[in-house]
């Protein structure tokens, strides 16, 4: 880059700052200061070439916060004086387009083995939690019954989304400004389905309709998933046995495909959907106890083909310790990881035909069987940057390496069992069932040597 190293004077809120164009360029092209550079990264101040004597660039913002942010651009370190509130600093960082710089300096790269409990948020809503989903910018949303609470990355709550007694089945982020909700249909009302909502105002922006035989039908929407090419997937149950997986375009909101459930299989009741980029397929898992049997399949929408499937139908009489409670595809190892009620992990080889492939169980948590709480929550799985996470009762285990060795366990002192957790925006959010609280886990930045 042809960066000029000329010294620059800035007047921020009446206080003079001196820096260099190189330091300001550290803010990046999409920032307030990035707009001051030309395509070759030469500084080009407004009307600078028309003035014989250069004037200070005036910015009508808080000078105390600017001093912190300028030091961040110079050194990469974040030092916040006690006199400056984090909320004010965050808002100033948003103005300058430096929010990602601030987050990176405050949190280190996500590492499940270095997470620490940074905060707990209590008293969201009555009743058991349905789901928690991490947002792309470090915020989250929490579904309780028919209500969804949305938080930004400062954990300030936005207006609540209320579906008027329609139970929310799942929730997901399209981007930092938009959330998709799936909900149950209410008999006689013709509502339910899936809608796009503003994360900042809670307003409904679009309702996704499903059509069968060129007729719009009411339906209940379940598990959600998203693909990089702006597709939304959800499991669907209609009144006239229109069971299957619906597909919509995120931009237009129009239905673009529907994979119908075949007799003897289960798609419309799916507990989990996961898009696999490498295989260009969708994992669909319907698990016990939603159904008496477990059904896991990979769907290729290009030719409407179920390319792989596995079920425990026909297996010897099942006992609880062998029931699959959650599943997640692991593309790098060509396998699907499953977990049972006691956090024993199992693996199914995707290279073998599902009908002839058995679960290879690894008994990691036999001691937990004598310590089950009165109202346990079923385990959940997540895979993030080569680390495997599994919730069990009131803790989350972290597994690493090719053999998935247990390396750490996240646990807090109250809140009851974890009913759901989610990873995103360099944070892990864990939702507890008994005390209606969610925890925020963050990775501390590495120590300065």
PDB file of C-alpha atoms in Angstrom, residues 118-325:
ATOM      1  CA  UNK A 118     -17.894 -13.244  32.086  1.00  0.00           C
ATOM      2  CA  UNK A 119     -21.533 -12.645  32.942  1.00  0.00           C
ATOM      3  CA  UNK A 120     -24.900 -14.209  33.737  1.00  0.00           C
ATOM      4  CA  UNK A 121     -28.235 -12.676  32.731  1.00  0.00           C
ATOM      5  CA  UNK A 122     -31.248 -13.639  34.855  1.00  0.00           C
ATOM      6  CA  UNK A 123     -35.009 -13.283  34.908  1.00  0.00           C
ATOM      7  CA  UNK A 124     -35.774 -13.208  31.197  1.00  0.00           C
ATOM      8  CA  UNK A 125     -39.234 -14.803  31.136  1.00  0.00           C
ATOM      9  CA  UNK A 126     -41.321 -17.410  32.948  1.00  0.00           C
ATOM     10  CA  UNK A 127     -41.264 -21.029  31.872  1.00  0.00           C
ATOM     11  CA  UNK A 128     -38.585 -23.292  30.485  1.00  0.00           C
ATOM     12  CA  UNK A 129     -36.292 -21.969  27.802  1.00  0.00           C
ATOM     13  CA  UNK A 130     -36.702 -23.294  24.263  1.00  0.00           C
ATOM     14  CA  UNK A 131     -33.501 -22.175  22.553  1.00  0.00           C
ATOM     15  CA  UNK A 132     -30.600 -19.749  22.700  1.00  0.00           C
ATOM     16  CA  UNK A 133     -28.777 -18.630  19.553  1.00  0.00           C
ATOM     17  CA  UNK A 134     -25.542 -16.655  19.352  1.00  0.00           C
ATOM     18  CA  UNK A 135     -25.580 -13.716  16.957  1.00  0.00           C
ATOM     19  CA  UNK A 136     -22.826 -12.923  14.466  1.00  0.00           C
ATOM     20  CA  UNK A 137     -21.757  -9.790  16.345  1.00  0.00           C
ATOM     21  CA  UNK A 138     -21.562 -11.244  19.862  1.00  0.00           C
ATOM     22  CA  UNK A 139     -25.191 -10.773  20.858  1.00  0.00           C
ATOM     23  CA  UNK A 140     -27.801 -13.501  21.302  1.00  0.00           C
ATOM     24  CA  UNK A 141     -31.509 -14.253  21.303  1.00  0.00           C
ATOM     25  CA  UNK A 142     -33.411 -16.419  23.781  1.00  0.00           C
ATOM     26  CA  UNK A 143     -36.733 -18.145  23.066  1.00  0.00           C
ATOM     27  CA  UNK A 144     -39.147 -18.866  25.942  1.00  0.00           C
ATOM     28  CA  UNK A 145     -42.486 -20.258  24.867  1.00  0.00           C
ATOM     29  CA  UNK A 146     -44.008 -17.646  22.549  1.00  0.00           C
ATOM     30  CA  UNK A 147     -41.520 -14.901  23.454  1.00  0.00           C
ATOM     31  CA  UNK A 148     -38.054 -14.162  22.054  1.00  0.00           C
ATOM     32  CA  UNK A 149     -35.665 -11.815  23.869  1.00  0.00           C
ATOM     33  CA  UNK A 150     -32.917 -10.223  21.780  1.00  0.00           C
ATOM     34  CA  UNK A 151     -29.629  -8.863  23.152  1.00  0.00           C
ATOM     35  CA  UNK A 152     -26.876  -6.925  21.426  1.00  0.00           C
ATOM     36  CA  UNK A 153     -23.218  -7.676  22.063  1.00  0.00           C
ATOM     37  CA  UNK A 154     -23.235  -5.323  25.076  1.00  0.00           C
ATOM     38  CA  UNK A 155     -26.059  -7.555  26.402  1.00  0.00           C
ATOM     39  CA  UNK A 156     -28.531  -4.695  26.316  1.00  0.00           C
ATOM     40  CA  UNK A 157     -32.010  -6.017  25.548  1.00  0.00           C
ATOM     41  CA  UNK A 158     -33.873  -4.889  22.436  1.00  0.00           C
ATOM     42  CA  UNK A 159     -37.692  -4.845  22.123  1.00  0.00           C
ATOM     43  CA  UNK A 160     -39.180  -8.283  22.770  1.00  0.00           C
ATOM     44  CA  UNK A 161     -40.665 -10.371  19.961  1.00  0.00           C
ATOM     45  CA  UNK A 162     -44.015 -11.786  21.092  1.00  0.00           C
ATOM     46  CA  UNK A 163     -45.945 -14.254  18.926  1.00  0.00           C
ATOM     47  CA  UNK A 164     -49.185 -14.052  20.934  1.00  0.00           C
ATOM     48  CA  UNK A 165     -49.166 -17.553  22.451  1.00  0.00           C
ATOM     49  CA  UNK A 166     -47.690 -19.291  19.401  1.00  0.00           C
ATOM     50  CA  UNK A 167     -44.899 -21.532  20.633  1.00  0.00           C
ATOM     51  CA  UNK A 168     -41.507 -20.746  19.099  1.00  0.00           C
ATOM     52  CA  UNK A 169     -39.780 -23.934  17.960  1.00  0.00           C
ATOM     53  CA  UNK A 170     -36.485 -22.493  16.758  1.00  0.00           C
ATOM     54  CA  UNK A 171     -34.771 -19.191  16.072  1.00  0.00           C
ATOM     55  CA  UNK A 172     -31.771 -18.236  13.937  1.00  0.00           C
ATOM     56  CA  UNK A 173     -29.815 -15.188  12.781  1.00  0.00           C
ATOM     57  CA  UNK A 174     -29.792 -14.247   9.098  1.00  0.00           C
ATOM     58  CA  UNK A 175     -27.417 -11.372   9.902  1.00  0.00           C
ATOM     59  CA  UNK A 176     -26.891  -8.945  12.778  1.00  0.00           C
ATOM     60  CA  UNK A 177     -30.085  -7.066  11.887  1.00  0.00           C
ATOM     61  CA  UNK A 178     -32.496  -9.902  11.108  1.00  0.00           C
ATOM     62  CA  UNK A 179     -33.797 -12.977  12.945  1.00  0.00           C
ATOM     63  CA  UNK A 180     -35.883 -15.875  11.632  1.00  0.00           C
ATOM     64  CA  UNK A 181     -38.425 -17.529  13.947  1.00  0.00           C
ATOM     65  CA  UNK A 182     -40.189 -20.840  13.380  1.00  0.00           C
ATOM     66  CA  UNK A 183     -43.442 -21.458  15.225  1.00  0.00           C
ATOM     67  CA  UNK A 184     -46.284 -23.920  15.697  1.00  0.00           C
ATOM     68  CA  UNK A 185     -49.545 -23.519  13.842  1.00  0.00           C
ATOM     69  CA  UNK A 186     -52.627 -22.905  15.978  1.00  0.00           C
ATOM     70  CA  UNK A 187     -55.687 -24.841  14.926  1.00  0.00           C
ATOM     71  CA  UNK A 188     -58.344 -22.646  13.394  1.00  0.00           C
ATOM     72  CA  UNK A 189     -56.063 -19.640  13.094  1.00  0.00           C
ATOM     73  CA  UNK A 190     -54.060 -20.468   9.951  1.00  0.00           C
ATOM     74  CA  UNK A 191     -50.944 -18.890  11.440  1.00  0.00           C
ATOM     75  CA  UNK A 192     -47.651 -20.437  12.496  1.00  0.00           C
ATOM     76  CA  UNK A 193     -44.840 -21.117  10.079  1.00  0.00           C
ATOM     77  CA  UNK A 194     -41.799 -18.907   9.752  1.00  0.00           C
ATOM     78  CA  UNK A 195     -41.184 -15.149   9.865  1.00  0.00           C
ATOM     79  CA  UNK A 196     -38.335 -12.659   9.475  1.00  0.00           C
ATOM     80  CA  UNK A 197     -38.063 -10.101  12.291  1.00  0.00           C
ATOM     81  CA  UNK A 198     -35.925  -7.051  12.940  1.00  0.00           C
ATOM     82  CA  UNK A 199     -33.461  -7.752  15.742  1.00  0.00           C
ATOM     83  CA  UNK A 200     -33.445  -4.087  16.796  1.00  0.00           C
ATOM     84  CA  UNK A 201     -37.191  -3.282  16.770  1.00  0.00           C
ATOM     85  CA  UNK A 202     -38.843  -6.724  16.922  1.00  0.00           C
ATOM     86  CA  UNK A 203     -41.051  -5.837  13.948  1.00  0.00           C
ATOM     87  CA  UNK A 204     -42.203  -8.538  11.539  1.00  0.00           C
ATOM     88  CA  UNK A 205     -40.621  -7.882   8.143  1.00  0.00           C
ATOM     89  CA  UNK A 206     -41.727 -10.905   6.164  1.00  0.00           C
ATOM     90  CA  UNK A 207     -43.732 -14.091   6.571  1.00  0.00           C
ATOM     91  CA  UNK A 208     -42.506 -17.118   4.652  1.00  0.00           C
ATOM     92  CA  UNK A 209     -45.316 -19.006   2.947  1.00  0.00           C
ATOM     93  CA  UNK A 210     -45.328 -22.606   1.833  1.00  0.00           C
ATOM     94  CA  UNK A 211     -47.185 -23.771  -1.269  1.00  0.00           C
ATOM     95  CA  UNK A 212     -48.328 -27.249  -2.296  1.00  0.00           C
ATOM     96  CA  UNK A 213     -49.962 -27.802  -5.682  1.00  0.00           C
ATOM     97  CA  UNK A 214     -49.864 -24.024  -6.237  1.00  0.00           C
ATOM     98  CA  UNK A 215     -51.936 -23.407  -3.112  1.00  0.00           C
ATOM     99  CA  UNK A 216     -50.671 -21.580  -0.020  1.00  0.00           C
ATOM    100  CA  UNK A 217     -50.922 -23.848   3.024  1.00  0.00           C
ATOM    101  CA  UNK A 218     -50.694 -23.268   6.757  1.00  0.00           C
ATOM    102  CA  UNK A 219     -47.947 -25.206   8.511  1.00  0.00           C
ATOM    103  CA  UNK A 220     -45.859 -25.622  11.641  1.00  0.00           C
ATOM    104  CA  UNK A 221     -42.159 -24.852  11.202  1.00  0.00           C
ATOM    105  CA  UNK A 222     -39.516 -26.593  13.293  1.00  0.00           C
ATOM    106  CA  UNK A 223     -35.738 -26.793  13.155  1.00  0.00           C
ATOM    107  CA  UNK A 224     -33.863 -24.152  11.132  1.00  0.00           C
ATOM    108  CA  UNK A 225     -30.646 -24.065   9.116  1.00  0.00           C
ATOM    109  CA  UNK A 226     -28.962 -21.627   6.727  1.00  0.00           C
ATOM    110  CA  UNK A 227     -26.631 -22.068   3.746  1.00  0.00           C
ATOM    111  CA  UNK A 228     -23.969 -19.659   2.413  1.00  0.00           C
ATOM    112  CA  UNK A 229     -25.954 -19.084  -0.795  1.00  0.00           C
ATOM    113  CA  UNK A 230     -28.741 -17.351   1.179  1.00  0.00           C
ATOM    114  CA  UNK A 231     -31.105 -20.304   1.569  1.00  0.00           C
ATOM    115  CA  UNK A 232     -33.249 -20.967   4.667  1.00  0.00           C
ATOM    116  CA  UNK A 233     -34.254 -24.530   5.520  1.00  0.00           C
ATOM    117  CA  UNK A 234     -36.904 -25.605   8.001  1.00  0.00           C
ATOM    118  CA  UNK A 235     -38.761 -28.785   8.874  1.00  0.00           C
ATOM    119  CA  UNK A 236     -42.462 -28.475   8.010  1.00  0.00           C
ATOM    120  CA  UNK A 237     -45.679 -30.162   9.115  1.00  0.00           C
ATOM    121  CA  UNK A 238     -48.914 -29.331   7.262  1.00  0.00           C
ATOM    122  CA  UNK A 239     -52.510 -30.291   7.938  1.00  0.00           C
ATOM    123  CA  UNK A 240     -52.771 -32.502   4.850  1.00  0.00           C
ATOM    124  CA  UNK A 241     -49.655 -34.585   5.509  1.00  0.00           C
ATOM    125  CA  UNK A 242     -47.359 -32.100   3.740  1.00  0.00           C
ATOM    126  CA  UNK A 243     -44.410 -33.224   5.820  1.00  0.00           C
ATOM    127  CA  UNK A 244     -40.841 -32.501   4.754  1.00  0.00           C
ATOM    128  CA  UNK A 245     -38.134 -29.837   4.465  1.00  0.00           C
ATOM    129  CA  UNK A 246     -38.982 -26.454   2.952  1.00  0.00           C
ATOM    130  CA  UNK A 247     -36.441 -24.126   1.352  1.00  0.00           C
ATOM    131  CA  UNK A 248     -36.723 -20.347   0.962  1.00  0.00           C
ATOM    132  CA  UNK A 249     -34.560 -17.622  -0.521  1.00  0.00           C
ATOM    133  CA  UNK A 250     -33.407 -15.170   2.166  1.00  0.00           C
ATOM    134  CA  UNK A 251     -33.419 -12.184  -0.178  1.00  0.00           C
ATOM    135  CA  UNK A 252     -36.785 -12.585  -1.911  1.00  0.00           C
ATOM    136  CA  UNK A 253     -38.521 -14.576   0.831  1.00  0.00           C
ATOM    137  CA  UNK A 254     -39.962 -16.928  -1.782  1.00  0.00           C
ATOM    138  CA  UNK A 255     -40.181 -20.699  -1.450  1.00  0.00           C
ATOM    139  CA  UNK A 256     -37.718 -22.308  -3.857  1.00  0.00           C
ATOM    140  CA  UNK A 257     -37.953 -26.014  -3.000  1.00  0.00           C
ATOM    141  CA  UNK A 258     -39.608 -28.679  -0.864  1.00  0.00           C
ATOM    142  CA  UNK A 259     -38.312 -32.169  -0.052  1.00  0.00           C
ATOM    143  CA  UNK A 260     -41.293 -34.357   0.802  1.00  0.00           C
ATOM    144  CA  UNK A 261     -41.084 -36.977   3.519  1.00  0.00           C
ATOM    145  CA  UNK A 262     -41.203 -40.528   2.195  1.00  0.00           C
ATOM    146  CA  UNK A 263     -43.339 -43.231   3.862  1.00  0.00           C
ATOM    147  CA  UNK A 264     -41.614 -44.898   6.788  1.00  0.00           C
ATOM    148  CA  UNK A 265     -39.154 -42.044   7.302  1.00  0.00           C
ATOM    149  CA  UNK A 266     -39.201 -38.787   9.292  1.00  0.00           C
ATOM    150  CA  UNK A 267     -38.287 -35.296   8.039  1.00  0.00           C
ATOM    151  CA  UNK A 268     -41.113 -32.971   9.071  1.00  0.00           C
ATOM    152  CA  UNK A 269     -40.580 -33.660  12.777  1.00  0.00           C
ATOM    153  CA  UNK A 270     -36.809 -33.034  12.626  1.00  0.00           C
ATOM    154  CA  UNK A 271     -35.098 -31.870  15.802  1.00  0.00           C
ATOM    155  CA  UNK A 272     -32.000 -30.633  13.999  1.00  0.00           C
ATOM    156  CA  UNK A 273     -30.908 -29.373  10.591  1.00  0.00           C
ATOM    157  CA  UNK A 274     -27.302 -28.699   9.585  1.00  0.00           C
ATOM    158  CA  UNK A 275     -26.029 -27.493   6.228  1.00  0.00           C
ATOM    159  CA  UNK A 276     -22.811 -29.203   5.067  1.00  0.00           C
ATOM    160  CA  UNK A 277     -20.813 -26.930   2.762  1.00  0.00           C
ATOM    161  CA  UNK A 278     -18.356 -29.565   1.578  1.00  0.00           C
ATOM    162  CA  UNK A 279     -20.998 -32.131   0.642  1.00  0.00           C
ATOM    163  CA  UNK A 280     -23.583 -29.554  -0.469  1.00  0.00           C
ATOM    164  CA  UNK A 281     -26.156 -31.509   1.533  1.00  0.00           C
ATOM    165  CA  UNK A 282     -28.469 -30.951   4.471  1.00  0.00           C
ATOM    166  CA  UNK A 283     -28.286 -33.145   7.560  1.00  0.00           C
ATOM    167  CA  UNK A 284     -31.754 -33.869   8.959  1.00  0.00           C
ATOM    168  CA  UNK A 285     -32.052 -35.584  12.354  1.00  0.00           C
ATOM    169  CA  UNK A 286     -35.272 -36.673  14.060  1.00  0.00           C
ATOM    170  CA  UNK A 287     -34.401 -37.999  17.498  1.00  0.00           C
ATOM    171  CA  UNK A 288     -35.849 -39.752  20.509  1.00  0.00           C
ATOM    172  CA  UNK A 289     -38.139 -38.894  22.310  1.00  0.00           C
ATOM    173  CA  UNK A 290     -39.851 -36.859  19.571  1.00  0.00           C
ATOM    174  CA  UNK A 291     -40.167 -40.166  17.744  1.00  0.00           C
ATOM    175  CA  UNK A 292     -39.900 -43.706  19.088  1.00  0.00           C
ATOM    176  CA  UNK A 293     -36.995 -44.242  16.705  1.00  0.00           C
ATOM    177  CA  UNK A 294     -34.121 -42.090  15.482  1.00  0.00           C
ATOM    178  CA  UNK A 295     -33.785 -41.020  11.836  1.00  0.00           C
ATOM    179  CA  UNK A 296     -30.682 -39.300  10.448  1.00  0.00           C
ATOM    180  CA  UNK A 297     -30.289 -38.499   6.752  1.00  0.00           C
ATOM    181  CA  UNK A 298     -28.375 -36.373   4.248  1.00  0.00           C
ATOM    182  CA  UNK A 299     -30.489 -34.665   1.570  1.00  0.00           C
ATOM    183  CA  UNK A 300     -29.154 -33.466  -1.777  1.00  0.00           C
ATOM    184  CA  UNK A 301     -31.598 -30.874  -3.118  1.00  0.00           C
ATOM    185  CA  UNK A 302     -29.941 -30.714  -6.535  1.00  0.00           C
ATOM    186  CA  UNK A 303     -31.577 -33.969  -7.592  1.00  0.00           C
ATOM    187  CA  UNK A 304     -34.029 -34.446  -4.680  1.00  0.00           C
ATOM    188  CA  UNK A 305     -32.143 -37.448  -3.407  1.00  0.00           C
ATOM    189  CA  UNK A 306     -31.555 -38.859   0.074  1.00  0.00           C
ATOM    190  CA  UNK A 307     -27.877 -39.721  -0.387  1.00  0.00           C
ATOM    191  CA  UNK A 308     -27.312 -41.270   3.048  1.00  0.00           C
ATOM    192  CA  UNK A 309     -29.532 -42.414   5.895  1.00  0.00           C
ATOM    193  CA  UNK A 310     -29.338 -44.175   9.235  1.00  0.00           C
ATOM    194  CA  UNK A 311     -31.983 -45.324  11.692  1.00  0.00           C
ATOM    195  CA  UNK A 312     -32.169 -47.521  14.763  1.00  0.00           C
ATOM    196  CA  UNK A 313     -35.281 -49.238  13.373  1.00  0.00           C
ATOM    197  CA  UNK A 314     -34.748 -52.978  13.493  1.00  0.00           C
ATOM    198  CA  UNK A 315     -31.948 -52.717  16.021  1.00  0.00           C
ATOM    199  CA  UNK A 316     -32.063 -54.909  19.130  1.00  0.00           C
ATOM    200  CA  UNK A 317     -34.324 -53.640  21.894  1.00  0.00           C
ATOM    201  CA  UNK A 318     -33.010 -50.197  22.762  1.00  0.00           C
ATOM    202  CA  UNK A 319     -32.053 -49.162  26.266  1.00  0.00           C
ATOM    203  CA  UNK A 320     -31.789 -45.539  27.373  1.00  0.00           C
ATOM    204  CA  UNK A 321     -28.004 -45.488  27.294  1.00  0.00           C
ATOM    205  CA  UNK A 322     -28.059 -46.174  23.554  1.00  0.00           C
ATOM    206  CA  UNK A 323     -30.754 -43.639  22.597  1.00  0.00           C
ATOM    207  CA  UNK A 324     -29.426 -40.872  20.369  1.00  0.00           C
ATOM    208  CA  UNK A 325     -30.307 -37.462  21.864  1.00  0.00           C
TER     209      UNK A 325
END
